Amino acid sequence: MKLTNKLMTGAASIAIAVTGALPALAAEKWDMPMAYSASNFHSENGAAFAECVTTGTQGEITITTHPGGALFAGADIKRAIQTGQVQIGERLMSGHANENAVFGFDSVPFLAPSFENSAKLFEAAKPSMEKLLEEQNLVMLYAVPWPPQGLYFNKEVNSVADMKGLKFRSYNNATARLAELTGMLPVTIEAAEISQAFATGVAESMISSGATGYDRKVWESLSHFYEVDAWLPYNYVMVNKDVWEDTSDAHQGIITSCAGEAQERGLDAAKAYTKLTMDGLAEGGMTVGSASDALMAELREIGETMTAEWLEAAGEDGKTIVDAYKGMN
Ligand code: PCA
């Protein structure tokens, strides 16, 4: 039985039992779990995408977003879509690097540290990503980067030595490895939970965008944000492949066009949020600025180690992605 049939409402199932036929126009309801808070620009963008699909299909496909990890926590969203528990959802791509290193192409330190470079890197990685996702019963609809990643601390930090022993909130393999290589103690915490983690001292530092720190009001617990521009990780929206294949050509066309708009709108928002949210952190009372040259030099060295490790782990696909990306520059 096709997933959409399984998900039909009780009324529709009764209609089948009575008439023995599928109702001609069974409206579908798609649930779309998202890991980040409703006010985050990715979530607002996802809500606009959902609205575009709902309006475009005249309610024949209604997408309801569930931000803030309310339906599934970030770490569970991909599996929920793959297995058909939900039809569609959004997740941080590099969150799956523990499954396959290729998913971590976008968090290799200093490989593509600007919007322009990260867009090229994403294009270079897209064929490998799409192949990998297809093998997992998933179809990617659109992807949007986070603003550049910088370091947050609860004190002034001018060198890697200053970081030693700090509890560091990580969100993927690369962030956990960065903690290890800088002598910090990684603890994995979803973005939705970080305000509390910082307030209670479970974590004292992290690497993330200005957007996430702003969103979670981290100035209540943390004091410094250093612009490091280490990488720009992507969030992506994916749909269950069986659901997608079950969707009419006309509806696929509408969804694809809404996704194209969302990808552009999301990128514009990410760019706009870079400055806006760093200003917001400063207004909240944080010291916001560049990392010292000495600290950057140390971080770059660690970045080289992590690049070599990633290339080793990602094998042929990793090499293909980096070669294609370098060919674009
Ligand atoms: N915010 C997300 C991922 C990257 C970012 O900027 C987070 O901190 O979980």
mmCIF file of C-alpha atoms and ligand atoms in Angstrom:
data_model
loop_
_atom_site.group_PDB
_atom_site.id
_atom_site.type_symbol
_atom_site.label_atom_id
_atom_site.label_comp_id
_atom_site.label_asym_id
_atom_site.label_seq_id
_atom_site.Cartn_x
_atom_site.Cartn_y
_atom_site.Cartn_z
ATOM 1 C CA MET A 1 0.000 0.000 0.000
ATOM 2 C CA LYS A 2 1.276 3.454 -0.874
ATOM 3 C CA LEU A 3 2.104 5.754 1.979
ATOM 4 C CA THR A 4 -0.446 8.379 0.960
ATOM 5 C CA ASN A 5 -3.154 5.744 1.140
ATOM 6 C CA LYS A 6 -1.977 4.693 4.570
ATOM 7 C CA LEU A 7 -2.191 8.279 5.694
ATOM 8 C CA MET A 8 -5.684 8.917 4.442
ATOM 9 C CA THR A 9 -8.173 10.204 6.939
ATOM 10 C CA GLY A 10 -10.649 7.939 8.642
ATOM 11 C CA ALA A 11 -13.425 9.406 6.503
ATOM 12 C CA ALA A 12 -11.603 8.491 3.301
ATOM 13 C CA SER A 13 -10.995 4.948 4.520
ATOM 14 C CA ILE A 14 -14.692 4.611 5.274
ATOM 15 C CA ALA A 15 -15.488 5.913 1.777
ATOM 16 C CA ILE A 16 -13.323 3.136 0.324
ATOM 17 C CA ALA A 17 -14.980 0.523 2.517
ATOM 18 C CA VAL A 18 -18.395 1.642 1.384
ATOM 19 C CA THR A 19 -17.769 2.232 -2.311
ATOM 20 C CA GLY A 20 -14.749 0.033 -2.851
ATOM 21 C CA ALA A 21 -13.052 2.875 -4.778
ATOM 22 C CA LEU A 22 -10.549 5.600 -4.034
ATOM 23 C CA PRO A 23 -12.127 9.027 -3.647
ATOM 24 C CA ALA A 24 -11.161 11.070 -6.710
ATOM 25 C CA LEU A 25 -9.681 14.042 -4.888
ATOM 26 C CA ALA A 26 -8.468 12.970 -1.486
ATOM 27 C CA ALA A 27 -6.795 16.083 -0.069
ATOM 28 C CA GLU A 28 -3.438 15.193 1.456
ATOM 29 C CA LYS A 29 -2.001 16.515 4.681
ATOM 30 C CA TRP A 30 1.779 16.611 4.895
ATOM 31 C CA ASP A 31 3.471 17.183 8.243
ATOM 32 C CA MET A 32 6.812 18.982 8.100
ATOM 33 C CA PRO A 33 8.950 18.724 11.251
ATOM 34 C CA MET A 34 11.692 21.347 11.608
ATOM 35 C CA ALA A 35 14.334 21.445 14.355
ATOM 36 C CA TYR A 36 14.736 25.191 14.880
ATOM 37 C CA SER A 37 12.511 27.685 16.671
ATOM 38 C CA ALA A 38 9.543 29.247 14.857
ATOM 39 C CA SER A 39 11.233 32.671 14.831
ATOM 40 C CA ASN A 40 14.376 31.363 13.109
ATOM 41 C CA PHE A 41 14.686 32.433 9.462
ATOM 42 C CA HIS A 42 14.809 28.818 8.224
ATOM 43 C CA SER A 43 11.540 28.082 10.012
ATOM 44 C CA GLU A 44 9.878 31.256 8.735
ATOM 45 C CA ASN A 45 11.057 30.367 5.240
ATOM 46 C CA GLY A 46 9.705 26.821 5.620
ATOM 47 C CA ALA A 47 6.347 28.199 6.756
ATOM 48 C CA ALA A 48 6.207 30.409 3.637
ATOM 49 C CA PHE A 49 7.118 27.374 1.478
ATOM 50 C CA ALA A 50 4.324 25.346 3.110
ATOM 51 C CA GLU A 51 1.876 28.181 2.474
ATOM 52 C CA CYS A 52 3.000 28.394 -1.179
ATOM 53 C CA VAL A 53 2.316 24.672 -1.697
ATOM 54 C CA THR A 54 -1.005 24.766 0.127
ATOM 55 C CA THR A 55 -2.222 27.756 -1.891
ATOM 56 C CA GLY A 56 -0.679 26.566 -5.170
ATOM 57 C CA THR A 57 -2.391 23.173 -4.978
ATOM 58 C CA GLN A 58 -5.612 24.823 -3.800
ATOM 59 C CA GLY A 59 -5.467 22.830 -0.602
ATOM 60 C CA GLU A 60 -5.087 19.456 -2.328
ATOM 61 C CA ILE A 61 -1.757 19.207 -0.519
ATOM 62 C CA THR A 62 -1.717 21.009 2.809
ATOM 63 C CA ILE A 63 1.686 21.244 4.476
ATOM 64 C CA THR A 64 1.802 21.968 8.212
ATOM 65 C CA THR A 65 5.180 22.940 9.671
ATOM 66 C CA HIS A 66 6.154 21.862 13.201
ATOM 67 C CA PRO A 67 9.138 24.054 14.228
ATOM 68 C CA GLY A 68 11.259 23.863 17.374
ATOM 69 C CA GLY A 69 11.633 20.082 17.271
ATOM 70 C CA ALA A 70 7.992 19.863 18.445
ATOM 71 C CA LEU A 71 7.072 16.816 16.344
ATOM 72 C CA PHE A 72 10.520 15.186 16.058
ATOM 73 C CA ALA A 73 13.821 16.364 17.543
ATOM 74 C CA GLY A 74 16.430 17.360 14.932
ATOM 75 C CA ALA A 75 18.317 14.089 15.218
ATOM 76 C CA ASP A 76 15.176 12.061 14.438
ATOM 77 C CA ILE A 77 13.750 14.053 11.527
ATOM 78 C CA LYS A 78 15.529 12.325 8.626
ATOM 79 C CA ARG A 79 14.607 8.854 9.825
ATOM 80 C CA ALA A 80 10.988 9.925 10.327
ATOM 81 C CA ILE A 81 10.820 11.014 6.672
ATOM 82 C CA GLN A 82 12.720 7.996 5.328
ATOM 83 C CA THR A 83 10.389 5.583 7.088
ATOM 84 C CA GLY A 84 7.242 7.476 6.137
ATOM 85 C CA GLN A 85 6.249 8.588 9.634
ATOM 86 C CA VAL A 86 6.019 12.043 8.067
ATOM 87 C CA GLN A 87 6.036 13.058 4.424
ATOM 88 C CA ILE A 88 8.481 15.982 4.485
ATOM 89 C CA GLY A 89 10.853 17.777 6.860
ATOM 90 C CA GLU A 90 13.900 19.955 7.362
ATOM 91 C CA ARG A 91 17.212 19.015 8.901
ATOM 92 C CA LEU A 92 20.810 20.204 9.196
ATOM 93 C CA MET A 93 22.665 18.264 6.489
ATOM 94 C CA SER A 94 25.907 17.811 8.436
ATOM 95 C CA GLY A 95 23.910 16.339 11.305
ATOM 96 C CA HIS A 96 24.172 13.085 9.327
ATOM 97 C CA ALA A 97 27.952 13.079 8.987
ATOM 98 C CA ASN A 98 28.083 10.347 11.630
ATOM 99 C CA GLU A 99 26.175 8.152 9.146
ATOM 100 C CA ASN A 100 28.251 9.071 6.115
ATOM 101 C CA ALA A 101 31.080 11.622 6.121
ATOM 102 C CA VAL A 102 29.888 12.984 2.748
ATOM 103 C CA PHE A 103 26.985 14.674 4.559
ATOM 104 C CA GLY A 104 29.616 16.777 6.335
ATOM 105 C CA PHE A 105 30.955 18.412 3.152
ATOM 106 C CA ASP A 106 29.684 21.787 4.347
ATOM 107 C CA SER A 107 31.426 21.821 7.726
ATOM 108 C CA VAL A 108 35.020 21.348 6.685
ATOM 109 C CA PRO A 109 36.749 24.302 8.396
ATOM 110 C CA PHE A 110 37.756 27.162 6.082
ATOM 111 C CA LEU A 111 37.056 25.212 2.874
ATOM 112 C CA ALA A 112 34.234 27.552 1.768
ATOM 113 C CA PRO A 113 33.908 30.341 4.340
ATOM 114 C CA SER A 114 31.719 32.846 2.422
ATOM 115 C CA PHE A 115 28.233 32.796 0.906
ATOM 116 C CA GLU A 116 29.755 32.836 -2.571
ATOM 117 C CA ASN A 117 32.127 29.949 -1.907
ATOM 118 C CA SER A 118 29.616 27.882 -0.005
ATOM 119 C CA ALA A 119 27.150 28.166 -2.921
ATOM 120 C CA LYS A 120 29.854 26.747 -5.214
ATOM 121 C CA LEU A 121 30.683 23.999 -2.746
ATOM 122 C CA PHE A 122 27.010 23.103 -2.511
ATOM 123 C CA GLU A 123 26.719 22.857 -6.320
ATOM 124 C CA ALA A 124 29.835 20.676 -6.361
ATOM 125 C CA ALA A 125 28.350 18.392 -3.698
ATOM 126 C CA LYS A 126 24.809 18.255 -5.079
ATOM 127 C CA PRO A 127 25.208 15.200 -7.379
ATOM 128 C CA SER A 128 26.773 13.133 -4.565
ATOM 129 C CA MET A 129 24.139 14.332 -2.086
ATOM 130 C CA GLU A 130 21.228 13.543 -4.409
ATOM 131 C CA LYS A 131 22.581 10.052 -5.077
ATOM 132 C CA LEU A 132 23.079 9.388 -1.392
ATOM 133 C CA LEU A 133 19.615 10.674 -0.515
ATOM 134 C CA GLU A 134 17.942 8.662 -3.244
ATOM 135 C CA GLU A 135 19.497 5.490 -1.823
ATOM 136 C CA GLN A 136 17.842 6.481 1.449
ATOM 137 C CA ASN A 137 14.374 6.958 -0.051
ATOM 138 C CA LEU A 138 14.632 10.758 0.047
ATOM 139 C CA VAL A 139 14.306 13.586 -2.459
ATOM 140 C CA MET A 140 15.887 16.961 -1.707
ATOM 141 C CA LEU A 141 13.610 19.935 -2.465
ATOM 142 C CA TYR A 142 15.689 22.915 -1.396
ATOM 143 C CA ALA A 143 18.652 23.835 0.793
ATOM 144 C CA VAL A 144 19.600 27.073 2.554
ATOM 145 C CA PRO A 145 22.865 27.919 4.331
ATOM 146 C CA TRP A 146 23.231 29.254 7.837
ATOM 147 C CA PRO A 147 25.300 32.438 8.198
ATOM 148 C CA PRO A 148 29.062 31.955 8.776
ATOM 149 C CA GLN A 149 29.984 30.123 11.951
ATOM 150 C CA GLY A 150 31.756 31.946 14.780
ATOM 151 C CA LEU A 151 32.791 31.082 18.318
ATOM 152 C CA TYR A 152 30.793 31.900 21.446
ATOM 153 C CA PHE A 153 32.294 31.943 24.947
ATOM 154 C CA ASN A 154 31.437 33.017 28.459
ATOM 155 C CA LYS A 155 34.784 34.848 28.717
ATOM 156 C CA GLU A 156 37.399 36.592 26.579
ATOM 157 C CA VAL A 157 39.400 34.101 24.494
ATOM 158 C CA ASN A 158 42.571 34.972 22.581
ATOM 159 C CA SER A 159 44.131 31.584 21.984
ATOM 160 C CA VAL A 160 43.315 27.903 21.865
ATOM 161 C CA ALA A 161 44.933 27.602 25.308
ATOM 162 C CA ASP A 162 42.182 29.874 26.681
ATOM 163 C CA MET A 163 39.568 27.335 25.547
ATOM 164 C CA LYS A 164 41.017 24.388 27.426
ATOM 165 C CA GLY A 165 38.525 22.536 29.600
ATOM 166 C CA LEU A 166 35.459 24.545 28.548
ATOM 167 C CA LYS A 167 32.219 22.649 28.022
ATOM 168 C CA PHE A 168 31.469 23.085 24.326
ATOM 169 C CA ARG A 169 28.035 22.597 22.799
ATOM 170 C CA SER A 170 28.367 20.590 19.574
ATOM 171 C CA TYR A 171 25.779 20.026 16.825
ATOM 172 C CA ASN A 172 27.543 17.591 14.461
ATOM 173 C CA ASN A 173 30.738 15.549 14.009
ATOM 174 C CA ALA A 174 32.839 18.527 12.939
ATOM 175 C CA THR A 175 31.902 20.623 15.972
ATOM 176 C CA ALA A 176 32.626 17.734 18.343
ATOM 177 C CA ARG A 177 36.001 17.160 16.675
ATOM 178 C CA LEU A 178 36.810 20.882 16.891
ATOM 179 C CA ALA A 179 36.167 20.688 20.629
ATOM 180 C CA GLU A 180 38.527 17.724 20.991
ATOM 181 C CA LEU A 181 41.289 19.387 19.008
ATOM 182 C CA THR A 182 41.039 22.566 21.094
ATOM 183 C CA GLY A 183 41.013 20.737 24.420
ATOM 184 C CA MET A 184 37.354 21.461 25.130
ATOM 185 C CA LEU A 185 34.694 19.005 26.251
ATOM 186 C CA PRO A 186 32.003 18.417 23.611
ATOM 187 C CA VAL A 187 28.388 17.952 24.606
ATOM 188 C CA THR A 188 25.754 17.461 21.893
ATOM 189 C CA ILE A 189 22.752 19.734 22.345
ATOM 190 C CA GLU A 190 20.001 20.627 19.859
ATOM 191 C CA ALA A 191 19.643 24.341 19.108
ATOM 192 C CA ALA A 192 16.156 24.293 20.639
ATOM 193 C CA GLU A 193 17.767 23.388 24.013
ATOM 194 C CA ILE A 194 20.769 25.676 24.138
ATOM 195 C CA SER A 195 19.369 28.612 26.126
ATOM 196 C CA GLN A 196 18.781 26.269 29.031
ATOM 197 C CA ALA A 197 22.114 24.490 28.580
ATOM 198 C CA PHE A 198 24.000 27.793 28.821
ATOM 199 C CA ALA A 199 21.855 29.051 31.700
ATOM 200 C CA THR A 200 22.549 25.925 33.764
ATOM 201 C CA GLY A 201 26.250 25.666 32.835
ATOM 202 C CA VAL A 202 25.854 22.365 30.963
ATOM 203 C CA ALA A 203 27.661 24.239 28.162
ATOM 204 C CA GLU A 204 29.864 27.360 28.210
ATOM 205 C CA SER A 205 30.778 27.806 24.567
ATOM 206 C CA MET A 206 29.790 26.803 21.028
ATOM 207 C CA ILE A 207 30.392 27.435 17.357
ATOM 208 C CA SER A 208 27.317 28.661 15.510
ATOM 209 C CA SER A 209 25.912 31.560 13.506
ATOM 210 C CA GLY A 210 25.000 34.930 14.911
ATOM 211 C CA ALA A 211 21.468 33.921 13.930
ATOM 212 C CA THR A 212 21.271 31.006 16.359
ATOM 213 C CA GLY A 213 22.822 32.951 19.246
ATOM 214 C CA TYR A 214 20.417 35.797 18.602
ATOM 215 C CA ASP A 215 17.476 33.466 18.272
ATOM 216 C CA ARG A 216 18.246 31.768 21.587
ATOM 217 C CA LYS A 217 19.168 35.043 23.375
ATOM 218 C CA VAL A 218 22.516 33.627 24.454
ATOM 219 C CA TRP A 219 23.657 37.027 25.804
ATOM 220 C CA GLU A 220 21.768 36.040 28.942
ATOM 221 C CA SER A 221 24.630 33.585 29.657
ATOM 222 C CA LEU A 222 27.505 34.206 27.228
ATOM 223 C CA SER A 223 29.700 37.286 26.811
ATOM 224 C CA HIS A 224 31.805 36.981 23.621
ATOM 225 C CA PHE A 225 31.177 36.207 19.949
ATOM 226 C CA TYR A 226 34.208 35.919 17.651
ATOM 227 C CA GLU A 227 33.677 36.077 13.882
ATOM 228 C CA VAL A 228 35.685 33.151 12.635
ATOM 229 C CA ASP A 229 33.828 32.332 9.379
ATOM 230 C CA ALA A 230 34.726 28.674 9.715
ATOM 231 C CA TRP A 231 31.977 27.288 7.423
ATOM 232 C CA LEU A 232 28.341 27.778 6.405
ATOM 233 C CA PRO A 233 26.358 24.608 7.088
ATOM 234 C CA TYR A 234 23.160 23.872 5.124
ATOM 235 C CA ASN A 235 19.663 23.026 6.199
ATOM 236 C CA TYR A 236 17.749 21.052 3.609
ATOM 237 C CA VAL A 237 14.131 20.158 3.070
ATOM 238 C CA MET A 238 13.503 16.642 1.866
ATOM 239 C CA VAL A 239 10.471 14.576 1.009
ATOM 240 C CA ASN A 240 9.868 10.833 1.246
ATOM 241 C CA LYS A 241 10.553 9.380 -2.219
ATOM 242 C CA ASP A 242 7.438 7.162 -2.269
ATOM 243 C CA VAL A 243 5.298 10.173 -1.399
ATOM 244 C CA TRP A 244 7.050 12.182 -4.108
ATOM 245 C CA GLU A 245 6.523 9.509 -6.776
ATOM 246 C CA ASP A 246 2.889 9.320 -5.743
ATOM 247 C CA THR A 247 2.464 13.043 -6.316
ATOM 248 C CA SER A 248 0.984 14.133 -9.663
ATOM 249 C CA ASP A 249 3.210 15.893 -12.197
ATOM 250 C CA ALA A 250 1.161 19.065 -11.781
ATOM 251 C CA HIS A 251 1.634 19.057 -7.993
ATOM 252 C CA GLN A 252 5.325 18.171 -8.300
ATOM 253 C CA GLY A 253 5.686 21.202 -10.569
ATOM 254 C CA ILE A 254 4.028 23.492 -8.018
ATOM 255 C CA ILE A 255 6.133 22.117 -5.156
ATOM 256 C CA THR A 256 9.352 22.431 -7.178
ATOM 257 C CA SER A 257 8.596 26.030 -8.006
ATOM 258 C CA CYS A 258 7.743 26.854 -4.343
ATOM 259 C CA ALA A 259 11.024 25.147 -3.375
ATOM 260 C CA GLY A 260 12.987 27.251 -5.877
ATOM 261 C CA GLU A 261 11.491 30.412 -4.398
ATOM 262 C CA ALA A 262 12.226 29.208 -0.869
ATOM 263 C CA GLN A 263 15.851 28.507 -1.740
ATOM 264 C CA GLU A 264 16.340 32.061 -3.026
ATOM 265 C CA ARG A 265 14.354 33.704 -0.234
ATOM 266 C CA GLY A 266 16.240 31.662 2.365
ATOM 267 C CA LEU A 267 19.629 32.624 0.968
ATOM 268 C CA ASP A 268 18.659 36.315 0.995
ATOM 269 C CA ALA A 269 17.475 35.964 4.598
ATOM 270 C CA ALA A 270 20.708 34.205 5.633
ATOM 271 C CA LYS A 271 22.724 37.065 4.166
ATOM 272 C CA ALA A 272 20.546 39.733 5.768
ATOM 273 C CA TYR A 273 20.616 37.934 9.135
ATOM 274 C CA THR A 274 24.393 37.806 9.244
ATOM 275 C CA LYS A 275 24.783 41.475 10.157
ATOM 276 C CA LEU A 276 21.385 41.947 11.737
ATOM 277 C CA THR A 277 21.877 39.206 14.277
ATOM 278 C CA MET A 278 25.467 40.150 15.114
ATOM 279 C CA ASP A 279 24.192 43.664 15.834
ATOM 280 C CA GLY A 280 21.502 42.038 17.961
ATOM 281 C CA LEU A 281 24.102 40.130 19.992
ATOM 282 C CA ALA A 282 25.985 43.380 20.617
ATOM 283 C CA GLU A 283 22.765 45.134 21.637
ATOM 284 C CA GLY A 284 22.154 42.241 24.025
ATOM 285 C CA GLY A 285 25.446 43.172 25.687
ATOM 286 C CA MET A 286 27.926 40.780 24.073
ATOM 287 C CA THR A 287 31.375 41.723 22.805
ATOM 288 C CA VAL A 288 31.209 40.977 19.071
ATOM 289 C CA GLY A 289 34.238 41.153 16.780
ATOM 290 C CA SER A 290 36.962 39.391 14.853
ATOM 291 C CA ALA A 291 39.089 36.706 16.435
ATOM 292 C CA SER A 292 42.720 37.729 16.998
ATOM 293 C CA ASP A 293 45.257 36.841 14.295
ATOM 294 C CA ALA A 294 46.964 34.480 16.723
ATOM 295 C CA LEU A 295 43.745 32.611 17.436
ATOM 296 C CA MET A 296 42.888 32.465 13.728
ATOM 297 C CA ALA A 297 46.296 30.993 12.926
ATOM 298 C CA GLU A 298 45.774 28.249 15.500
ATOM 299 C CA LEU A 299 42.271 27.550 14.227
ATOM 300 C CA ARG A 300 43.501 27.332 10.650
ATOM 301 C CA GLU A 301 46.004 24.701 11.661
ATOM 302 C CA ILE A 302 43.251 22.698 13.319
ATOM 303 C CA GLY A 303 41.195 23.242 10.153
ATOM 304 C CA GLU A 304 43.927 21.602 8.103
ATOM 305 C CA THR A 305 43.888 18.553 10.335
ATOM 306 C CA MET A 306 40.103 18.353 10.069
ATOM 307 C CA THR A 307 40.176 18.770 6.285
ATOM 308 C CA ALA A 308 42.605 15.876 5.947
ATOM 309 C CA GLU A 309 40.466 13.747 8.268
ATOM 310 C CA TRP A 310 37.302 14.543 6.327
ATOM 311 C CA LEU A 311 38.904 13.735 2.969
ATOM 312 C CA GLU A 312 40.063 10.436 4.376
ATOM 313 C CA ALA A 313 36.606 9.598 5.760
ATOM 314 C CA ALA A 314 34.626 10.775 2.708
ATOM 315 C CA GLY A 315 36.775 8.765 0.251
ATOM 316 C CA GLU A 316 36.146 9.042 -3.506
ATOM 317 C CA ASP A 317 32.995 11.142 -3.122
ATOM 318 C CA GLY A 318 34.827 13.625 -0.915
ATOM 319 C CA LYS A 319 37.619 13.970 -3.435
ATOM 320 C CA THR A 320 35.128 14.413 -6.288
ATOM 321 C CA ILE A 321 33.334 17.187 -4.364
ATOM 322 C CA VAL A 322 36.516 19.074 -3.462
ATOM 323 C CA ASP A 323 37.970 18.730 -6.980
ATOM 324 C CA ALA A 324 34.724 19.979 -8.565
ATOM 325 C CA TYR A 325 34.610 22.891 -6.093
ATOM 326 C CA LYS A 326 38.231 23.851 -6.694
ATOM 327 C CA GLY A 327 37.547 23.742 -10.429
ATOM 328 C CA MET A 328 34.895 26.463 -9.960
ATOM 329 C CA ASN A 329 37.239 28.916 -8.262
HETATM 330 N N1 PCA B 1 22.798 27.107 13.830
HETATM 331 C C1 PCA B 1 22.525 25.714 14.006
HETATM 332 C C2 PCA B 1 23.412 25.006 13.050
HETATM 333 C C3 PCA B 1 24.317 26.026 12.489
HETATM 334 C C4 PCA B 1 23.801 27.306 13.001
HETATM 335 O O1 PCA B 1 24.218 28.425 12.687
HETATM 336 C C5 PCA B 1 22.832 25.272 15.395
HETATM 337 O O2 PCA B 1 23.586 25.941 16.102
HETATM 338 O O3 PCA B 1 22.351 24.207 15.771
#
